[in-house]
Coordinates of C-alpha atoms in Angstrom, one line a residue:
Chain V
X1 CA -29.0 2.5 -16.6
X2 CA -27.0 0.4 -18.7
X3 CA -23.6 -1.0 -17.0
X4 CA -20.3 0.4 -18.0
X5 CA -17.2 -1.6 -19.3
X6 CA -14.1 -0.7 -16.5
X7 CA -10.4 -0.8 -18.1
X8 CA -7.3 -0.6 -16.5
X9 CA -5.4 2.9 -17.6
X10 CA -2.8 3.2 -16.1
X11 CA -0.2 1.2 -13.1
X12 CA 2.3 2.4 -11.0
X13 CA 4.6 0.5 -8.0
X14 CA 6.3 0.7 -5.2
X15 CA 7.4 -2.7 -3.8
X16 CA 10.9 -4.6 -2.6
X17 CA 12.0 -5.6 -6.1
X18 CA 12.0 -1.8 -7.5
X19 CA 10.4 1.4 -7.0
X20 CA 8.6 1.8 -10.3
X21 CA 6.7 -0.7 -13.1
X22 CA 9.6 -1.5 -15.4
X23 CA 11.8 -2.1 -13.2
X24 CA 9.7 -4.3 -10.8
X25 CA 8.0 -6.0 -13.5
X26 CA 11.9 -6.7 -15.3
X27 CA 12.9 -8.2 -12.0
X28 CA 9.5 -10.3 -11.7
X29 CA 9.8 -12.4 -14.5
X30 CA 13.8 -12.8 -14.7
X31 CA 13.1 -14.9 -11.0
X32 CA 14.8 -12.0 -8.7
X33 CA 14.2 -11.7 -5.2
X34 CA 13.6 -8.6 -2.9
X35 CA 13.8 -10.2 0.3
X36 CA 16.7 -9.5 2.8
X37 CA 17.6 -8.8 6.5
X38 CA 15.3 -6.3 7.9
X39 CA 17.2 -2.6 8.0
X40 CA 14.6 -0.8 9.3
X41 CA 15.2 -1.7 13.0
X42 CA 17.8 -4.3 14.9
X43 CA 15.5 -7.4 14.3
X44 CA 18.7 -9.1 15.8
X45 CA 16.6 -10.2 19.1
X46 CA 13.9 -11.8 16.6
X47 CA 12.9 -15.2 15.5
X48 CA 12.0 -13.9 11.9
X49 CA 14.7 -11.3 11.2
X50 CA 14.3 -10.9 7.0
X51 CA 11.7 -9.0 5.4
X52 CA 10.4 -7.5 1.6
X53 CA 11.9 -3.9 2.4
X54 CA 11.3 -1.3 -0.2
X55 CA 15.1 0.2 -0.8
X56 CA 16.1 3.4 -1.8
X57 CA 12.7 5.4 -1.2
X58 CA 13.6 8.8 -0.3
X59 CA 10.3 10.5 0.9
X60 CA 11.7 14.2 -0.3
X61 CA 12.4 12.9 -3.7
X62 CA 7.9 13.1 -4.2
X63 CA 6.9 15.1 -1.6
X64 CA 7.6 18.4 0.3
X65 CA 9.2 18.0 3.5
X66 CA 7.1 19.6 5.0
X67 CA 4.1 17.7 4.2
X68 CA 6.4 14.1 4.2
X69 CA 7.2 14.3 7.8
X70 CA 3.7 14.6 8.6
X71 CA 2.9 11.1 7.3
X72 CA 3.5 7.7 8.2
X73 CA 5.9 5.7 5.4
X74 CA 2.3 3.9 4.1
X75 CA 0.8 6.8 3.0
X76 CA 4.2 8.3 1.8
X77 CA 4.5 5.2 -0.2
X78 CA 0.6 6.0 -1.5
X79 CA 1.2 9.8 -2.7
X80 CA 4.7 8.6 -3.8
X81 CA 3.1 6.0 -6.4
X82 CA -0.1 8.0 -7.2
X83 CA 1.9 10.3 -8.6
X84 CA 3.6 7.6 -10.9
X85 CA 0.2 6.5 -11.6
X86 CA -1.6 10.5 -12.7
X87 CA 2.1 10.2 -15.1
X88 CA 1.7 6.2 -15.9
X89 CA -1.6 7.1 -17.0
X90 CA -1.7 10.4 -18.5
X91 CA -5.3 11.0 -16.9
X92 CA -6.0 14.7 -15.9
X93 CA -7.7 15.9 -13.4
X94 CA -9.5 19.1 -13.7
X95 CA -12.5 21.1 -12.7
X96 CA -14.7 19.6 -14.4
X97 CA -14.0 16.0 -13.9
X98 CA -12.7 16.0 -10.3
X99 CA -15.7 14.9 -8.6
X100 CA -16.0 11.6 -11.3
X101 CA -12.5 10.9 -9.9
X102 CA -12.8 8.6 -6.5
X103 CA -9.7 7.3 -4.4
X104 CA -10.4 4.1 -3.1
X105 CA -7.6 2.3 -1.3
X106 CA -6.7 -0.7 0.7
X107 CA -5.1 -0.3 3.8
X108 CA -4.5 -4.0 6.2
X109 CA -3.1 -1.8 9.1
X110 CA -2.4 1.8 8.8
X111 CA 0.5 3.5 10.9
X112 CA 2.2 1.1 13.0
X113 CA 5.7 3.3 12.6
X114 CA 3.7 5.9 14.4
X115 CA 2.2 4.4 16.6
X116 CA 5.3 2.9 18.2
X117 CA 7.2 6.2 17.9
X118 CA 4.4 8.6 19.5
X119 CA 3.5 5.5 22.4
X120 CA 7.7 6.3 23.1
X121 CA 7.0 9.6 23.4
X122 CA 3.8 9.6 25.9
X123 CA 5.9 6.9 28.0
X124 CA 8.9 9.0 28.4
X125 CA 8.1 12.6 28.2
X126 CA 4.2 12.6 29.0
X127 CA 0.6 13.4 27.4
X128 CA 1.5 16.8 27.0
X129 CA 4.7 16.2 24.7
X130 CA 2.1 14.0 21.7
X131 CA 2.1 16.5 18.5
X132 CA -1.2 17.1 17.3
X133 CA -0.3 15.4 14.0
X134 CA 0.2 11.9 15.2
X135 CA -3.7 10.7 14.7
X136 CA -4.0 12.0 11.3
X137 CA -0.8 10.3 10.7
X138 CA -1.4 6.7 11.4
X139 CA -5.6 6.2 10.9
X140 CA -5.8 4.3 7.4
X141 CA -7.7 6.7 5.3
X142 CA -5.2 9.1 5.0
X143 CA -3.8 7.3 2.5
X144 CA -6.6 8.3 0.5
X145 CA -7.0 11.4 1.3
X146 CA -3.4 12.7 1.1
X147 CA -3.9 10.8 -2.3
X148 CA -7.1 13.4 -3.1
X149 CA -4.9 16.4 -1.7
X150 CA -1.6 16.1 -4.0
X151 CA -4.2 14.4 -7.4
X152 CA -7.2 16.9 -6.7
X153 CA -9.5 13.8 -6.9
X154 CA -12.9 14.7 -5.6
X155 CA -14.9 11.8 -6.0
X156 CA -15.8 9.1 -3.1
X157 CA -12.2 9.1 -0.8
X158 CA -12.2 5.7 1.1
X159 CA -10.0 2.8 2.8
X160 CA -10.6 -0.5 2.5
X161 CA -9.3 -2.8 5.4
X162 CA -9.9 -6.8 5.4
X163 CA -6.0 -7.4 6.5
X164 CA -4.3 -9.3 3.6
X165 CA -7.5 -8.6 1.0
X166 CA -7.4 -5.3 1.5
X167 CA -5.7 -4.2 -2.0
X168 CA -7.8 -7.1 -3.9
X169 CA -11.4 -5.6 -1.9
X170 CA -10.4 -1.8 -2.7
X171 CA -10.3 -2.4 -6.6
X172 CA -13.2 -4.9 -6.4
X173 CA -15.1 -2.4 -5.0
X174 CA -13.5 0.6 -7.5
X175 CA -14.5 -1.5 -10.1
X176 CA -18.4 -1.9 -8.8
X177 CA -18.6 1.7 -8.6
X178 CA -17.2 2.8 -12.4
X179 CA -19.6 -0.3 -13.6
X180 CA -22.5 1.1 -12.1
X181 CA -21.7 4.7 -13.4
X182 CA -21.0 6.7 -9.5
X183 CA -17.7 7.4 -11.0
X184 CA -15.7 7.5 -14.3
X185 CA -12.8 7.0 -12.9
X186 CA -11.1 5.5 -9.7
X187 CA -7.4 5.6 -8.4
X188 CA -7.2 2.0 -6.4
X189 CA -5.0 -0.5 -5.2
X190 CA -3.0 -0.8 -1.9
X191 CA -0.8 0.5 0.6
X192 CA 1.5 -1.0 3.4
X193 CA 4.2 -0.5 5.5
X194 CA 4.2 -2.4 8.9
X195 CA 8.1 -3.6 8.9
X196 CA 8.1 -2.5 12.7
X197 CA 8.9 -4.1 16.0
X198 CA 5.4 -4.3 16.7
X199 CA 3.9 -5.8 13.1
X200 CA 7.2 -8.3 12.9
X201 CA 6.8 -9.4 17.1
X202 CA 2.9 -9.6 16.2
X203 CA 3.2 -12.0 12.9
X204 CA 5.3 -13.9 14.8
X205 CA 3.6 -14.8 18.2
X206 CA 0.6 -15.7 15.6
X207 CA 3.4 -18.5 13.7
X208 CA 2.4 -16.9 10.3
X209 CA 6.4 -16.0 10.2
X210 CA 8.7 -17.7 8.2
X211 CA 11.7 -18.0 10.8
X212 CA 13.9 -20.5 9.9
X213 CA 15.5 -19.2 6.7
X214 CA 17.0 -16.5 8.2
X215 CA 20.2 -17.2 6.2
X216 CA 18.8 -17.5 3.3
X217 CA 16.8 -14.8 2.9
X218 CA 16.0 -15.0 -1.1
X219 CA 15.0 -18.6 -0.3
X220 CA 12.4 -18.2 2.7
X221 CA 9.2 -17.3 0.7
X222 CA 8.1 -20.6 -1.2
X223 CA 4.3 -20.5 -2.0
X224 CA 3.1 -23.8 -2.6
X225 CA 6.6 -25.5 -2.1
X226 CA 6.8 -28.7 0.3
X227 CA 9.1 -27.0 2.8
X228 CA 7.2 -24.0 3.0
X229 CA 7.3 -22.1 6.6
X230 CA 5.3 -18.9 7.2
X231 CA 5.4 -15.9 4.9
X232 CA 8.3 -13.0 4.6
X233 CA 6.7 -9.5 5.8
X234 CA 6.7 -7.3 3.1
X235 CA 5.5 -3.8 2.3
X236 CA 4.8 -0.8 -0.5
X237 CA 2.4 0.1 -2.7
X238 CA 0.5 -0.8 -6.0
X239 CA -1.8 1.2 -7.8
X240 CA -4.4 1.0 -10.5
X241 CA -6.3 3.9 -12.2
X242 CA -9.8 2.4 -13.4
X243 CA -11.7 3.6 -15.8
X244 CA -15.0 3.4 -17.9
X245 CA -14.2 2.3 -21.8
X246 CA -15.7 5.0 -22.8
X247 CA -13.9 7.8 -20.7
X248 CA -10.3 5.7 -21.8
X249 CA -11.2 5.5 -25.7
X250 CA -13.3 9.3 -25.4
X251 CA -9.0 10.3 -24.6
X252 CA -6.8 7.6 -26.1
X253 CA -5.3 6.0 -23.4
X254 CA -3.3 3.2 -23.8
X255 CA -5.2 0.1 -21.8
X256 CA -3.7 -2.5 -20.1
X257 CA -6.3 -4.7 -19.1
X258 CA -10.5 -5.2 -18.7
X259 CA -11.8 -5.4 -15.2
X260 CA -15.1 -8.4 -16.0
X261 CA -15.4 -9.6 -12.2
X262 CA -15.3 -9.3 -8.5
X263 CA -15.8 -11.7 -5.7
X264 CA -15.5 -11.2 -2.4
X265 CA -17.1 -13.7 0.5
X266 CA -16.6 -14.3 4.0
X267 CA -15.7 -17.5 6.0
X268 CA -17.8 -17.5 9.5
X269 CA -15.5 -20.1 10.3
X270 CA -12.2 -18.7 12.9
X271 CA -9.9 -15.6 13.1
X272 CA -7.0 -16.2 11.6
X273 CA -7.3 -20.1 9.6
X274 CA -9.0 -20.6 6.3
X275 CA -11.2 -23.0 6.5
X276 CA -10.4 -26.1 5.8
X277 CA -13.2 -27.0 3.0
X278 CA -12.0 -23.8 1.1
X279 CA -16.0 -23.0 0.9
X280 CA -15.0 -19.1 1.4
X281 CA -12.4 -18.9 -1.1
X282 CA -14.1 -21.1 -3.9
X283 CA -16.9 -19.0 -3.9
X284 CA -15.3 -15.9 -4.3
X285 CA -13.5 -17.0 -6.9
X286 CA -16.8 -18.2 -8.4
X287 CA -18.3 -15.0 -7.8
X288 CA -15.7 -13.3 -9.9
X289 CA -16.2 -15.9 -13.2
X290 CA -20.1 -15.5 -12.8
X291 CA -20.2 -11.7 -12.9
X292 CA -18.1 -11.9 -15.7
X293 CA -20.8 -14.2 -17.6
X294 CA -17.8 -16.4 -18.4
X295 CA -16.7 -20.7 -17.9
X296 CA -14.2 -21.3 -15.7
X297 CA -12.5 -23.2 -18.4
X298 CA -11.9 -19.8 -20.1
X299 CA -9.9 -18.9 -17.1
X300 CA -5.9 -19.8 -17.9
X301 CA -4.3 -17.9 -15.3
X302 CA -4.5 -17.3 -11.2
X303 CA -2.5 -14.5 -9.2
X304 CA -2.9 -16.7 -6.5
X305 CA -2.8 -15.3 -2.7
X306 CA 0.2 -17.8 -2.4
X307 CA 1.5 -16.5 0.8
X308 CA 3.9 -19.6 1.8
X309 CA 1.9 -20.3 5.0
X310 CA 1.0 -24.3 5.3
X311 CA -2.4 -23.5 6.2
X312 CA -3.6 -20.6 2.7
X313 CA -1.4 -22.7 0.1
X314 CA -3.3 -26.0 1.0
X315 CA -6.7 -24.6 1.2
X316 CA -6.2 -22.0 -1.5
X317 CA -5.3 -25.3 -3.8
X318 CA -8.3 -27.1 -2.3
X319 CA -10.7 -24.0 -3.9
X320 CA -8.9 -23.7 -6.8
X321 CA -9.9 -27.4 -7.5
X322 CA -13.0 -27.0 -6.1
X323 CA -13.5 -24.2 -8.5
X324 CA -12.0 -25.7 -11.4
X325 CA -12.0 -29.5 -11.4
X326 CA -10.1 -31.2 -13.7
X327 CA -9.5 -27.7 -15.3
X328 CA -7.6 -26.7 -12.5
X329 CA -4.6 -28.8 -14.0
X330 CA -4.3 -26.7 -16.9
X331 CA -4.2 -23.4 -14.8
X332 CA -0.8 -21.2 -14.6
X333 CA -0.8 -20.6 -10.7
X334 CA 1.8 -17.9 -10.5
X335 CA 2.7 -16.5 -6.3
X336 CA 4.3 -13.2 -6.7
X337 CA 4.8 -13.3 -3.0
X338 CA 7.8 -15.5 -3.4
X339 CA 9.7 -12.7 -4.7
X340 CA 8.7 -9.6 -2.8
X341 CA 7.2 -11.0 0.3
X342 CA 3.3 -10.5 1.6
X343 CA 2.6 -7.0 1.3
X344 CA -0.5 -7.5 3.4
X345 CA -3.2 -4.1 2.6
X346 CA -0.9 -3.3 -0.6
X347 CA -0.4 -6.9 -2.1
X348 CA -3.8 -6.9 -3.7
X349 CA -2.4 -3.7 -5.5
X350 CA 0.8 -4.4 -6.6
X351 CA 0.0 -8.3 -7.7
X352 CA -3.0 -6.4 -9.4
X353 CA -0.7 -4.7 -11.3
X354 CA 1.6 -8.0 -12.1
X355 CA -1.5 -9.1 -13.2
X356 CA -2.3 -6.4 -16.1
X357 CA 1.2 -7.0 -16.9
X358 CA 0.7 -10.4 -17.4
X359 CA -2.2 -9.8 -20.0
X360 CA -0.5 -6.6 -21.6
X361 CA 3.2 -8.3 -21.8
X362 CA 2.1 -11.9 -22.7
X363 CA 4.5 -13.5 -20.0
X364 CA 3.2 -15.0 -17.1
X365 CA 5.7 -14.3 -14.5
X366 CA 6.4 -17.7 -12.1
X367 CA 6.4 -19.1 -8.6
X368 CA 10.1 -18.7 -7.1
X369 CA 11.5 -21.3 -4.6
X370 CA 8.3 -23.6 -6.0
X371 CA 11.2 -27.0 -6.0
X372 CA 9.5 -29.4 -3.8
X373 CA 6.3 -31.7 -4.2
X374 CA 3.5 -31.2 -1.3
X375 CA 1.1 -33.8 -2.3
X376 CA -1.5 -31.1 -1.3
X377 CA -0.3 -28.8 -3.3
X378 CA -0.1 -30.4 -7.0
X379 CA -1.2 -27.5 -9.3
X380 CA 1.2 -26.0 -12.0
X381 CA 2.9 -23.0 -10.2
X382 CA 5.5 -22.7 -12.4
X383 CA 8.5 -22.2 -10.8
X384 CA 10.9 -19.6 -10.8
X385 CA 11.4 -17.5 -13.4
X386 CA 8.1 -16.8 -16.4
X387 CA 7.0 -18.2 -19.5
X388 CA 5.7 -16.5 -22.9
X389 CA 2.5 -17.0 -23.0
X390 CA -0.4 -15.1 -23.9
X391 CA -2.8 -14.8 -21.0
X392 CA -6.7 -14.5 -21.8
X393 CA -7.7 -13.9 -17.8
X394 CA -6.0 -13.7 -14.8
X395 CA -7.6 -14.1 -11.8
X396 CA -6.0 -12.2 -8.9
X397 CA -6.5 -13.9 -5.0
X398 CA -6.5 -12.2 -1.6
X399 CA -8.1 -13.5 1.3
X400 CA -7.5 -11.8 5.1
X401 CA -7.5 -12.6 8.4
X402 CA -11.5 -12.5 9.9
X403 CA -11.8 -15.2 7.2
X404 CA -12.1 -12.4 4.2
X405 CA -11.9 -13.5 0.3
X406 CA -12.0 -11.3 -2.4
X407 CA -11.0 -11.9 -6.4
X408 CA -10.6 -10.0 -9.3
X409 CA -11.1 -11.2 -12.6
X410 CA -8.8 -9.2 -15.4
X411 CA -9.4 -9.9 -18.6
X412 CA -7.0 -9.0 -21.8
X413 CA -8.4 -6.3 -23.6
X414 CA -9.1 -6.9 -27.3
X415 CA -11.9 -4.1 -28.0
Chain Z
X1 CA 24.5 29.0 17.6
X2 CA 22.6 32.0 19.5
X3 CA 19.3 31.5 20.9
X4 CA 17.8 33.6 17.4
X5 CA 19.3 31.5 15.5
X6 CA 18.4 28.7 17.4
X7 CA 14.7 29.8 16.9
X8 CA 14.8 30.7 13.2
X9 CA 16.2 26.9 12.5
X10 CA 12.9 25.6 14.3
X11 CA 10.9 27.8 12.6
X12 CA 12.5 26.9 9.1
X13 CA 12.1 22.9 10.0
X14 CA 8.2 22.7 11.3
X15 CA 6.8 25.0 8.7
X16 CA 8.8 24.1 5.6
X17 CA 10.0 27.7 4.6
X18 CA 13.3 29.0 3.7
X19 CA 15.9 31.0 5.6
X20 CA 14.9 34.3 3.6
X21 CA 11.1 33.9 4.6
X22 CA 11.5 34.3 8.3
X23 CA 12.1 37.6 8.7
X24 CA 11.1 39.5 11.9
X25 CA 7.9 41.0 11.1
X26 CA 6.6 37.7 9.8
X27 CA 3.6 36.9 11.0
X28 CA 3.4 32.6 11.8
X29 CA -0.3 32.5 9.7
X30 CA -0.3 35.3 7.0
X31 CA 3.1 35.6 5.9
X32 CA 4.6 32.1 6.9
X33 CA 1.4 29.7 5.8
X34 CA 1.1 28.4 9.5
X35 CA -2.4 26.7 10.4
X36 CA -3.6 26.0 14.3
X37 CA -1.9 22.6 13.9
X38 CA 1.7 24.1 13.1
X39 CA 1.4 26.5 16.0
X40 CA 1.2 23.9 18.3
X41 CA 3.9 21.6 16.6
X42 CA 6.4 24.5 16.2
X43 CA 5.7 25.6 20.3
X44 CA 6.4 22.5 21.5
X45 CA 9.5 22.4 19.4
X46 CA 10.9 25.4 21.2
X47 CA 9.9 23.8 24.7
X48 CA 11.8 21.1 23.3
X49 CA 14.7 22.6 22.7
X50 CA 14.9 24.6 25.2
X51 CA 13.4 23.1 27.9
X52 CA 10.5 25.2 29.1
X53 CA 6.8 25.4 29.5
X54 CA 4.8 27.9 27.2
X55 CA 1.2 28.0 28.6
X56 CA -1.5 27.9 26.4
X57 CA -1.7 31.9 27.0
X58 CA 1.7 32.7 26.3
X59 CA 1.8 30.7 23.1
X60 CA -1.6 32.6 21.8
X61 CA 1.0 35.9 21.8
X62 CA 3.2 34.5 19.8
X63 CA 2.3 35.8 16.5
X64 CA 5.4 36.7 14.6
X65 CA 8.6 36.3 14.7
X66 CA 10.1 38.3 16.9
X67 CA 7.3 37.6 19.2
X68 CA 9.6 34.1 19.9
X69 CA 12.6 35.2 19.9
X70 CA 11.6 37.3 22.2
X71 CA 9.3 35.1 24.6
X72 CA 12.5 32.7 24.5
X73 CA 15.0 35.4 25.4
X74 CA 13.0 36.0 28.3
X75 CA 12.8 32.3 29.1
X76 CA 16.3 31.8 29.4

């Protein structure tokens, strides 16, 4: 069976800097920030109390009501941007093609918002009071499968969860399965939303916060940056539709970007730290540029995971030089996390998107807050802002908690 | 607002319909698109509001409309 080339059709957005592609990509590379106090809940007893909220997201506006209040705000946030995505991409689904369609979705937590309301309820008004829809409202895969219900996509319906990587995993794997023919097309990407008491308490018994720029909330995320902190909780969606070259050119679609590579490793090393040699990250990076048949000196640009924690920005600059060598120098390291916050599940979607954008637009967007030297950290990130400049690859970085790496290589489509 | 009224609001929240759908003679599954799961969310609405216990046997009776208003007239 001969492999099929995968191309990216079609993006679509949900995230703290705007609720659709054009309006989050315009505020990407002008340098804007979508961090602020947290709204959601009084954070005021807190140590961290900012966050990468998603503003202005009216559930009602997508969804029927009835249906809405029967999911948690992560997969209302995934049937919200799929549906930008089936218009973003003009791909129908119909009879006859449903079951080549799969869903394929990462998911880092699933429905802490409902958890924390329905635990209220069994505490206070007993085990007879829980409404049968709270399970189907907070386990991950509804995402995906609310996603199948309102697209009629009838192919393979999964989650993938690998904490932080789960976005970069989902298309990896979306990707694999369009290559090796299973499907001609796959809706992926990521979903989050775990702004809660629970998720915000939890990152910050583990330190992984950022709580000392509570004042300055557009300044707290710094990827890379000497005074870096912790990262800035954030949350939303980002969504790709995949698809074979020849299903995309069989229609016309426009195409953003080629899919060449995935990598994805694990660190056997401890449950929360990267290691320190960067071994895990390295290779999957490495894994990515092989299946792509490529030299790494033909990579130019890196979606890095950037997530403004001491610990990932030192060792993710330790693989990328591992990776690289002296090539390394040359790279454009841009951490879209400075500007929106760590989406967790869903960043691997939405900075796969930033990264098609990248390619399509020929701007690479920068690295906000990046101002002071960390002699471990001595790669070009940028700064804030972007730069014209025509991208040949981008290769977009997630790695997870459980010591999970994963990588996608995007490559600029030119026929 | 009487207890009917009361009811028919409950009715028009949990299953998504409008004000002209819940008419009397509606039945909760053929005429108002209710499945086992919404039966059980919109009867523990009502014991919600107003603060009673419908045992699983009662609740099965509840078929239309009426059927609760009625079974919460009674109630209170």
């Amino acid at each position: 069976m001969t492999e099929k080339r995968v191309v990216v059709t079609g993006l679509a957005t949900i995230n703290p800097l705007g609720n659709d592609v054009d309006t989050s990509w315009e505020k990407l590379i002008a340098g804007e920030s979508g961090i602020g106090p947290i709204t959601q809940f009084d954070a005021s007893e807190f140590t961290s109390q900012i966050a990468g909220e998603v503003k202005d997201f009216n559930a009602a506006d997508h969804i029927p009501p009835k249906q809405a209040r029967r999911m948690d705000r992560f997969v209302q946030f995934g049937v919200a941007c799929a549906k930008q995505l089936m218009e973003h991409s003009k791909y129908e689904i119909t009879d006859e093609n449903a079951k080549r369609v799969g869903v394929m979705l990462g998911v880092g937590l699933g429905g802490l918002n409902t958890i924390e309301m329905f635990h209220s309820k069994l505490t206070s008004a007993g085990p007879n009071k829980i409404s049968p829809f709270w399970i189907p409202m907070l386990i991950s895969n509804m995402a995906p499968g609310q996603v199948s219900i309102f697209t009629g996509a009838k192919g393979p319906n999964l989650v993938f969860t690998s904490a932080c990587a789960s976005g970069t995993h989902a298309i990896g794997h979306a990707f694999e399965e369009i290559k090796t023919g299973r499907c001609d097309a796959v809706i992926t990407g990521g979903v989050e939303s775990t702004i809660t008491p629970m998720g915000v308490s939890g990152f910050t018994a583990l330190k992984a916060l950022c709580s000392n720029r509570n004042e300055e909330p557009t300044k707290a995320s710094r990827p890379f940056d000497g005074e870096r902190s912790g990262f800035i909780i954030g949350e939303g969606a980002g969504l790709l539709m995949l698809e074979s070259l020849e299903s995309a050119q069989a229609r016309g679609a426009k195409i953003y970007a080629e899919v060449v590579g995935f990598g994805s490793t694990g660190d056997a090393f401890h449950m929360t730290a990267p290691r320190e040699d960067s071994e895990g990250m390295a290779q999957s990076m490495i894994n990515a540029i092989e299946e792509a048949g490529i030299e790494t000196g033909a990579v130019d640009c890196i979606n890095a995971h950037g997530t403004s924690t001491s610990l990932n920005d030192k060792a993710e600059t330790g693989a990328m030089k591992k990776v690289f060598g002296d090539h390394a120098y040359k790279l454009r390291v841009s951490a879209n996390k400075s500007q929106t916050g760590h989406l967790l599940g869903a960043a691997g979607g939405m900075e796969g998107v930033f990264s098609c954008l990248t390619l399509d637009k020929g701007i690479v967007p920068g690295t906000a807050n990046y101002e002071t030297p960390d002699p471990d950290c001595d790669l070009n990130y940028m700064g804030s802002g972007s730069e014209e400049y025509q991208a040949e690859y981008v290769l977009s970085n997630n790695f997870g908690f459980g010591g999970t790496n994963a990588s996608v290589l995007f490559k600029r489509f030119n026929g | 607002m009487s207890v009917e009224a009361k009811v028919k609001q409950i009715i028009i929240e949990q299953l998504g319909v409008s004000e002209e759908e819940v008419k009397n003679e509606a039945s909760f599954v053929e005429d108002l698109g209710a499945d086992s799961l919404d039966l059980t969310e919109l009867i523990m609405a009502m014991e919600e509001e107003f603060g009673v216990e419908i045992d699983d046997d009662d609740a099965q009776k509840i078929l239309k409309v009426q059927d609760a208003y009625d079974y919460i007239a009674k109630q209170q």
